[in-house]
Coordinates of C-alpha atoms in Angstrom, one line a residue:
M138 CA 0.0 0.0 0.0
T139 CA 1.3 3.5 -0.9
R140 CA 2.1 6.1 1.8
L141 CA -0.7 8.3 0.3
L142 CA -3.3 5.6 0.9
Q143 CA -2.0 5.1 4.4
V144 CA -2.4 8.8 5.1
L145 CA -5.9 8.7 3.6
A146 CA -6.8 5.7 5.7
S147 CA -5.8 7.5 8.9
L148 CA -7.6 10.7 7.8
A149 CA -10.7 8.8 6.9
A150 CA -10.7 6.9 10.2
M151 CA -10.3 10.1 12.1
L152 CA -13.0 12.0 10.2
F153 CA -15.6 9.3 9.6
G154 CA -14.6 6.3 11.9
A155 CA -14.2 2.8 10.5
G156 CA -18.0 2.6 9.8
A157 CA -18.6 5.8 7.8
L158 CA -17.9 7.3 4.4
A159 CA -17.9 10.8 3.1
A160 CA -20.9 11.7 1.1
E161 CA -20.8 10.8 -2.6
P162 CA -20.5 13.8 -5.0
T163 CA -24.0 14.7 -6.2
G164 CA -25.2 15.0 -9.8
T165 CA -25.4 11.5 -11.1
F166 CA -28.0 11.1 -13.8
E167 CA -29.0 8.1 -15.9
T168 CA -31.1 7.7 -19.0
T169 CA -31.4 5.4 -22.0
L170 CA -31.9 6.5 -25.6
P171 CA -34.5 4.9 -27.7
N172 CA -31.8 2.9 -29.5
G173 CA -30.7 1.3 -26.2
L174 CA -27.6 3.3 -25.4
K175 CA -27.4 3.9 -21.7
I176 CA -26.1 7.3 -20.7
I177 CA -24.6 8.0 -17.2
V178 CA -23.6 11.6 -16.4
K179 CA -22.0 12.7 -13.1
E180 CA -21.3 16.4 -12.5
D181 CA -18.0 17.1 -10.8
H182 CA -17.0 20.7 -11.0
R183 CA -13.7 20.7 -9.1
A184 CA -11.6 21.1 -12.3
P185 CA -12.4 22.1 -15.9
T186 CA -11.9 18.6 -17.2
I187 CA -14.0 15.6 -18.3
A188 CA -13.7 11.8 -18.7
H189 CA -15.7 10.5 -21.7
M190 CA -16.0 6.7 -22.0
V191 CA -17.8 4.2 -24.1
W192 CA -17.9 0.6 -22.7
Y193 CA -19.1 -2.4 -24.8
R194 CA -20.4 -5.5 -23.0
A195 CA -18.2 -7.7 -25.2
G196 CA -14.9 -9.2 -24.1
S197 CA -12.9 -12.4 -24.5
M198 CA -15.6 -14.4 -22.7
D199 CA -17.9 -13.9 -25.7
E200 CA -15.4 -15.4 -28.1
F201 CA -15.3 -19.0 -29.5
N202 CA -12.6 -21.5 -30.2
G203 CA -10.7 -20.6 -33.3
T204 CA -11.1 -16.8 -32.9
T205 CA -9.8 -16.2 -29.4
G206 CA -8.3 -12.7 -29.2
V207 CA -10.7 -11.1 -31.7
A208 CA -12.1 -8.7 -29.0
H209 CA -8.7 -7.4 -28.3
L210 CA -7.8 -7.2 -32.0
L211 CA -10.9 -5.2 -32.7
E212 CA -9.9 -2.8 -30.0
H213 CA -6.7 -2.1 -32.0
M214 CA -8.7 -1.8 -35.2
M215 CA -10.9 0.9 -33.7
F216 CA -8.0 3.3 -34.1
K217 CA -7.6 2.5 -37.8
G218 CA -10.0 5.1 -39.2
T219 CA -13.6 5.6 -40.4
R220 CA -15.2 6.9 -43.5
S221 CA -14.5 10.5 -42.3
V222 CA -11.5 10.1 -40.0
P223 CA -8.3 8.7 -41.7
T224 CA -6.1 6.1 -40.1
G225 CA -4.1 7.5 -37.2
E226 CA -6.2 10.8 -37.1
F227 CA -8.3 9.8 -34.1
S228 CA -5.4 10.0 -31.6
K229 CA -3.8 13.0 -33.3
R230 CA -7.0 15.0 -33.0
V231 CA -7.4 14.2 -29.3
A232 CA -3.8 15.0 -28.6
A233 CA -4.0 18.3 -30.6
A234 CA -6.9 19.3 -28.4
G235 CA -4.8 18.7 -25.3
G236 CA -6.3 15.4 -24.3
R237 CA -5.3 11.8 -23.9
E238 CA -7.0 8.7 -24.9
N239 CA -6.7 4.9 -24.9
A240 CA -8.6 1.7 -24.7
F241 CA -8.5 -1.7 -23.0
T242 CA -10.0 -5.1 -23.4
N243 CA -11.1 -7.3 -20.5
R244 CA -12.6 -10.8 -20.3
D245 CA -16.0 -9.1 -19.7
Y246 CA -15.9 -5.9 -21.8
T247 CA -14.0 -3.5 -24.1
A248 CA -13.7 0.2 -23.1
Y249 CA -12.6 3.4 -24.9
F250 CA -11.9 6.7 -23.1
Q251 CA -10.7 10.2 -23.5
Q252 CA -9.7 12.7 -20.8
I253 CA -9.8 16.3 -22.0
H254 CA -10.7 19.9 -21.3
K255 CA -14.5 20.4 -20.9
S256 CA -14.7 22.6 -23.9
K257 CA -13.7 19.6 -26.1
L258 CA -16.5 17.3 -25.1
E259 CA -18.3 17.6 -28.4
L260 CA -15.1 16.8 -30.3
V261 CA -14.4 13.5 -28.5
M262 CA -18.1 12.6 -28.6
K263 CA -18.2 13.1 -32.3
L264 CA -15.0 11.1 -32.8
E265 CA -16.1 8.2 -30.5
S266 CA -19.6 7.9 -31.9
D267 CA -18.2 7.9 -35.4
R268 CA -16.3 4.7 -34.9
M269 CA -19.2 3.0 -33.1
N270 CA -20.9 2.8 -36.5
N271 CA -18.6 3.8 -39.3
L272 CA -15.3 1.9 -38.8
N273 CA -13.2 1.0 -41.8
L274 CA -12.1 -2.6 -41.3
T275 CA -10.0 -3.2 -44.4
D276 CA -8.0 -6.4 -45.0
V277 CA -4.9 -4.2 -45.5
E278 CA -5.1 -2.6 -42.1
F279 CA -6.0 -5.9 -40.5
A280 CA -2.9 -7.6 -42.0
K281 CA -0.7 -4.9 -40.4
E282 CA -2.4 -4.9 -37.0
I283 CA -2.6 -8.6 -36.5
K284 CA 1.2 -8.7 -36.7
V285 CA 1.3 -6.1 -34.0
V286 CA -1.0 -8.1 -31.8
M287 CA 1.0 -11.3 -32.3
E288 CA 4.2 -9.4 -31.3
E289 CA 2.3 -8.1 -28.3
R290 CA 1.5 -11.6 -27.3
R291 CA 5.1 -12.6 -27.6
L292 CA 6.3 -9.6 -25.6
R293 CA 3.7 -9.6 -22.8
T294 CA 3.0 -13.3 -22.5
D295 CA 5.3 -15.7 -24.2
D296 CA 8.4 -13.8 -23.0
Q297 CA 7.0 -13.0 -19.5
P298 CA 7.2 -16.0 -17.2
R299 CA 4.6 -14.9 -14.7
A300 CA 2.2 -14.0 -17.6
K301 CA 2.7 -17.5 -19.0
L302 CA 2.1 -19.0 -15.5
Y303 CA -1.2 -17.0 -15.1
E304 CA -2.4 -18.1 -18.5
A305 CA -1.6 -21.7 -17.7
H306 CA -3.3 -21.4 -14.3
Q307 CA -6.5 -20.0 -15.8
A308 CA -6.6 -22.7 -18.5
A309 CA -6.4 -25.4 -15.8
A310 CA -8.8 -23.7 -13.4
Y311 CA -11.5 -23.2 -16.0
T312 CA -12.3 -26.2 -18.2
A313 CA -15.7 -25.1 -19.7
N314 CA -16.1 -21.4 -19.0
P315 CA -14.5 -19.1 -21.6
Y316 CA -12.3 -17.6 -19.0
H317 CA -10.2 -20.6 -20.0
H318 CA -8.9 -18.5 -22.9
P319 CA -6.4 -15.7 -22.6
I320 CA -7.7 -12.2 -23.5
I321 CA -5.0 -11.7 -26.1
G322 CA -5.9 -15.1 -27.6
W323 CA -4.0 -18.2 -28.4
M324 CA -1.2 -17.7 -30.9
R325 CA -2.6 -20.2 -33.3
D326 CA -5.9 -18.4 -33.4
L327 CA -4.1 -15.1 -34.1
E328 CA -2.2 -16.7 -36.9
T329 CA -5.3 -17.9 -38.6
M330 CA -7.6 -14.9 -37.9
T331 CA -8.9 -13.0 -40.8
G332 CA -10.3 -9.5 -41.5
A333 CA -13.7 -11.2 -41.8
D334 CA -13.5 -12.4 -38.2
A335 CA -12.9 -8.8 -37.0
R336 CA -15.7 -7.5 -39.2
K337 CA -18.1 -10.0 -37.8
W338 CA -17.2 -9.2 -34.2
Y339 CA -17.7 -5.5 -34.9
S340 CA -21.0 -5.9 -36.6
T341 CA -22.2 -8.3 -33.9
W342 CA -21.3 -6.5 -30.7
Y343 CA -20.6 -2.8 -31.4
A344 CA -24.1 -1.4 -31.1
P345 CA -25.7 1.3 -29.0
N346 CA -27.9 -1.3 -27.2
N347 CA -24.7 -3.1 -26.1
A348 CA -22.9 0.0 -24.8
V349 CA -22.8 2.4 -21.9
L350 CA -21.7 6.0 -22.4
I351 CA -20.3 7.6 -19.3
V352 CA -19.3 11.3 -18.9
I353 CA -18.0 12.6 -15.7
G354 CA -16.5 16.0 -14.9
D355 CA -17.2 19.8 -15.3
V356 CA -20.3 19.4 -17.4
K357 CA -24.0 20.2 -17.4
T358 CA -26.1 17.1 -17.6
A359 CA -28.6 18.5 -20.0
E360 CA -25.8 19.5 -22.4
V361 CA -24.3 16.0 -22.3
V362 CA -27.6 14.3 -23.0
A363 CA -28.3 16.7 -25.9
L364 CA -24.9 15.9 -27.5
A365 CA -25.4 12.2 -26.9
K366 CA -28.7 12.3 -28.7
K367 CA -27.0 14.3 -31.6
Y368 CA -24.1 12.0 -32.1
Y369 CA -25.3 8.6 -30.8
G370 CA -29.0 8.8 -31.1
G371 CA -29.2 8.1 -34.9
F372 CA -27.6 4.7 -34.7
K373 CA -30.0 1.7 -35.0
P374 CA -30.0 -1.0 -32.3
K375 CA -29.0 -4.5 -33.3
V376 CA -30.4 -7.9 -32.4
L377 CA -27.7 -9.2 -30.1
P378 CA -26.9 -12.9 -29.9
A379 CA -28.3 -14.8 -27.0
R380 CA -25.7 -15.1 -24.3
K381 CA -26.0 -18.7 -23.2
A382 CA -24.9 -19.8 -19.7
Q383 CA -21.4 -21.3 -19.7
D384 CA -21.2 -22.4 -16.1
E385 CA -18.0 -24.0 -14.9
P386 CA -18.5 -27.6 -13.7
E387 CA -17.9 -28.2 -10.1
Q388 CA -14.2 -28.9 -9.4
T389 CA -13.7 -32.1 -7.3
G390 CA -10.0 -32.3 -6.7
I391 CA -6.9 -30.2 -6.6
R392 CA -5.3 -29.3 -10.0
R393 CA -1.6 -28.6 -10.5
V394 CA 0.3 -27.2 -13.5
N395 CA 4.0 -26.4 -13.8
I396 CA 5.6 -24.0 -16.2
K397 CA 9.3 -24.0 -17.1
A398 CA 10.6 -20.7 -18.5
P399 CA 13.7 -18.5 -18.4
A400 CA 13.3 -16.5 -15.1
E401 CA 15.4 -15.3 -12.2
L402 CA 13.1 -16.6 -9.5
P403 CA 10.4 -19.3 -9.0
F404 CA 6.8 -18.4 -8.3
V405 CA 3.7 -20.1 -7.1
M406 CA 0.0 -19.1 -7.6
L407 CA -2.9 -20.7 -5.7
G408 CA -6.5 -20.0 -6.8
W409 CA -9.7 -21.2 -5.3
H410 CA -13.2 -21.0 -6.9
V411 CA -15.3 -18.7 -4.7
P412 CA -18.6 -16.8 -5.2
K413 CA -18.8 -13.4 -6.9
L414 CA -21.2 -10.5 -6.1
T415 CA -24.5 -11.1 -7.9
D416 CA -27.0 -9.5 -5.5
V417 CA -25.9 -6.4 -3.5
E418 CA -28.6 -6.8 -0.9
K419 CA -28.8 -10.6 -0.5
D420 CA -25.2 -11.6 -0.8
S421 CA -22.8 -11.7 2.2
D422 CA -19.9 -14.0 1.3
P423 CA -18.3 -11.7 -1.3
Y424 CA -18.0 -8.9 1.2
A425 CA -16.5 -11.1 3.8
L426 CA -14.0 -12.5 1.2
E427 CA -12.9 -9.0 0.3
V428 CA -12.2 -8.3 3.9
L429 CA -10.4 -11.6 4.3
A430 CA -8.1 -10.5 1.3
G431 CA -7.5 -7.2 3.2
V432 CA -6.6 -9.0 6.4
L433 CA -4.1 -11.1 4.5
D434 CA -2.7 -8.4 2.2
G435 CA -4.4 -5.1 2.6
H436 CA -1.6 -3.0 4.2
E437 CA 2.0 -3.1 5.3
G438 CA 1.1 -4.7 8.6
A439 CA -1.2 -7.4 7.0
R440 CA -0.6 -11.0 7.9
I441 CA 1.2 -12.2 4.8
T442 CA 3.7 -9.3 4.8
K443 CA 4.2 -9.4 8.5
N444 CA 4.5 -13.1 9.0
L445 CA 5.9 -14.6 5.8
I446 CA 8.1 -11.8 4.5
R447 CA 9.4 -9.9 7.6
E448 CA 9.3 -12.4 10.4
Q449 CA 9.6 -15.9 9.0
Q450 CA 11.4 -14.8 5.8
I451 CA 9.8 -17.6 3.8
A452 CA 8.7 -15.2 1.0
H453 CA 10.6 -12.6 -1.0
E454 CA 7.2 -11.2 -2.0
A455 CA 3.7 -12.5 -1.6
G456 CA 0.1 -11.4 -1.6
A457 CA -3.6 -12.1 -1.9
G458 CA -6.3 -11.0 -4.3
Y459 CA -10.0 -11.3 -4.9
D460 CA -12.3 -9.5 -7.4
D461 CA -15.9 -9.8 -6.5
T462 CA -17.3 -8.2 -9.7
S463 CA -17.3 -10.1 -13.0
R464 CA -19.6 -11.5 -15.6
G465 CA -18.2 -15.0 -15.2
P466 CA -16.9 -16.9 -12.2
T467 CA -14.2 -15.6 -10.0
M468 CA -11.3 -16.8 -7.8
F469 CA -9.4 -16.0 -4.6
F470 CA -5.7 -15.9 -5.1
L471 CA -2.6 -16.4 -3.0
E472 CA 0.8 -16.0 -4.7
G473 CA 4.4 -15.3 -4.1
T474 CA 8.1 -15.8 -4.7
P475 CA 10.0 -17.8 -2.1
A476 CA 12.9 -16.2 -0.2
N477 CA 16.5 -17.4 -0.9
G478 CA 16.9 -20.9 0.4
K479 CA 13.2 -21.6 0.4
T480 CA 11.1 -23.5 -2.1
V481 CA 7.7 -23.0 -3.7
V482 CA 6.5 -26.1 -1.8
E483 CA 7.4 -24.4 1.5
L484 CA 5.8 -21.1 0.4
E485 CA 2.6 -22.8 -0.7
A486 CA 2.3 -24.5 2.7
A487 CA 3.0 -21.2 4.5
L488 CA 0.4 -19.3 2.5
R489 CA -2.2 -21.9 3.2
A490 CA -1.2 -21.9 6.8
E491 CA -2.1 -18.2 7.1
V492 CA -5.6 -18.9 5.9
K493 CA -5.9 -21.9 8.3
K494 CA -4.8 -19.7 11.2
I495 CA -7.8 -17.4 10.5
A496 CA -10.1 -20.5 10.1
D497 CA -9.0 -21.8 13.5
S498 CA -8.6 -18.6 15.5
G499 CA -10.4 -15.8 13.6
V500 CA -9.3 -12.2 13.2
S501 CA -9.0 -9.4 15.8
E502 CA -11.3 -6.4 15.9
A503 CA -8.2 -4.3 15.4
E504 CA -7.4 -6.0 12.1
L505 CA -11.0 -5.7 11.0
K506 CA -11.0 -2.0 11.8
R507 CA -7.8 -1.3 10.0
V508 CA -9.0 -3.1 6.8
K509 CA -12.2 -1.2 6.8
A510 CA -10.3 2.1 7.2
Q511 CA -8.2 1.0 4.1
V512 CA -11.4 0.5 2.2
I513 CA -12.6 3.9 3.1
A514 CA -9.3 5.5 2.2
A515 CA -9.3 3.8 -1.2
Q516 CA -12.8 5.1 -1.8
V517 CA -11.9 8.6 -0.8
Y518 CA -8.9 8.4 -3.2
K519 CA -10.9 7.0 -6.0
R520 CA -13.6 9.7 -5.8
D521 CA -10.9 12.4 -6.0
S522 CA -10.5 11.3 -9.6
I523 CA -13.1 11.7 -12.3
F524 CA -11.4 8.8 -14.1
G525 CA -11.6 6.6 -11.0
Q526 CA -15.3 7.4 -10.6
A527 CA -16.0 6.6 -14.2
M528 CA -14.2 3.3 -14.0
E529 CA -16.1 2.2 -10.9
I530 CA -19.4 3.1 -12.4
A531 CA -18.7 1.3 -15.7
Q532 CA -17.4 -1.8 -14.1
Y533 CA -20.6 -2.2 -12.1
E534 CA -22.7 -1.7 -15.1
M535 CA -20.8 -4.2 -17.3
V536 CA -21.3 -7.1 -14.8
G537 CA -25.0 -6.6 -14.5
L538 CA -25.0 -4.5 -11.3
S539 CA -26.2 -0.9 -11.0
H540 CA -23.8 1.9 -10.3
K541 CA -26.6 3.1 -7.9
Q542 CA -25.7 0.2 -5.6
I543 CA -22.0 1.1 -5.2
D544 CA -22.5 2.9 -1.9
R545 CA -24.8 0.2 -0.6
A546 CA -22.2 -2.4 -1.4
L547 CA -19.7 -0.4 0.6
E548 CA -22.0 -0.2 3.5
K549 CA -22.5 -4.0 3.4
L550 CA -18.7 -4.5 3.4
K551 CA -18.3 -2.2 6.4
N552 CA -20.7 -4.3 8.3
V553 CA -18.8 -7.5 7.9
T554 CA -18.0 -9.2 11.2
A555 CA -14.9 -11.0 12.4
A556 CA -17.1 -14.2 12.6
Q557 CA -18.0 -13.9 8.9
V558 CA -14.3 -13.5 7.9
Q559 CA -13.4 -16.6 9.9
A560 CA -16.3 -18.5 8.3
M561 CA -15.0 -17.7 4.8
A562 CA -11.5 -19.1 5.7
Q563 CA -13.3 -22.3 6.9
K564 CA -15.6 -22.6 4.0
Y565 CA -13.7 -22.1 0.7
F566 CA -10.1 -23.0 1.1
G567 CA -10.0 -26.8 0.8
D568 CA -8.3 -28.9 -1.9
D569 CA -11.3 -29.6 -4.0
T570 CA -11.6 -26.2 -5.5
L571 CA -7.9 -25.3 -5.6
T572 CA -5.7 -24.9 -8.7
V573 CA -1.9 -24.5 -8.1
A574 CA 0.5 -23.2 -10.7
T575 CA 4.3 -23.1 -10.2
L576 CA 7.0 -21.5 -12.2
T577 CA 10.3 -23.4 -12.5
P578 CA 13.0 -21.0 -13.6
L579 CA 15.3 -21.9 -16.4
P580 CA 18.6 -20.0 -17.2
I581 CA 18.1 -16.6 -18.8
S582 CA 20.0 -15.9 -22.0
G583 CA 19.8 -13.2 -24.6
K584 CA 18.8 -9.6 -24.5
P585 CA 15.3 -8.3 -23.7
K586 CA 13.2 -7.7 -26.8
E587 CA 12.2 -4.2 -27.8
P588 CA 8.5 -3.3 -27.7
P589 CA 7.0 -3.6 -31.2
K590 CA 6.0 -0.5 -33.0
G591 CA 2.4 0.4 -32.8
L592 CA 1.9 -1.4 -29.4
R593 CA 0.2 1.2 -27.2
H594 CA -3.3 0.0 -26.4
D595 CA -4.0 -2.7 -23.7

């Protein structure tokens, strides 16, 4: 945790206590155009800037065998020009206006954003809406960009031991759900992908009724809605494919995978299948699991850092992680690098022992209070940024939750008890739902590769 967040945590605890939160900035407005485009506007007048985002509910989980990676490839192609904006001009025009822009692809969604002075809102809305409906997907540009994506895969996955390990872990942990596939795609699918595959993806998923437009910053809501109607309102909705349930079969035994790759240090990753947040009001386990992650790895005094790194010196680095919001299933992770003279076997046992201690003896009220203060601090920090606010709102919307429930979810999390945290440690961390991936380092040779030209979007 950064020093800034530590200060914010202390400040939040002093000002609000561990069970309170500063009031959310007012001005959030939501509407849906007749073509199905959802619009969310949040006025924040602290600085003359805005964040303009369009998120499509289409990510790698919507892909099929043979075309994995097409969602990410299409993200790259979205910068290759439209009927009225030549290739490369999108980014140049945003930069010339003093703004910055980018995009990213996730398992659950693909998002595009610009951050710019408030006077340039109409410019970025015109540019972004144009490529929602008028993208030029030529085979010539596709042939260039697919090479960039393949090199990106080599650079960020094939040549990165931990990325390879994570990819192997997910492929082992998910046997039926499309989270089995990497977001960037399998190399063979990239090698055989065609321009027609990209055009089909674009024509299928890039539609106003599969998107959310979010504008946050120094704006007037009525003006934003008027511009949205002008630039997005004329697009016709599409008949979206039925999204069939792709549930992961119940795991009934521990799974192990080992990766050998040139690396300086070994690494181990443990992942357990756990529930995600599906109903803000009715669910309780996801909130307790999030607090458990915080107890294990939420601050410099958390158990993993204190016990395994500083005191026992079993780990060189280690941590825990849990994401409770996703369209598909989710996992709880423990991972780390063993200290000199220690093995991944010893570190795996030590990580599991930390969870067992909580299962057997629970957590203290002091630990609980500190984790909740960290949650408050993170929220205070997030809401100080228009980009952070927009990200949180969009992520909730993409997974089928409402951004209007964000504060309620935070209240539920702050009400988690020590007994609930202990119950999670007892309930979910056996062998039957566990997948373990270990990295065995091989000798490193050769010089690091240079990033490929044109590789800028995530």
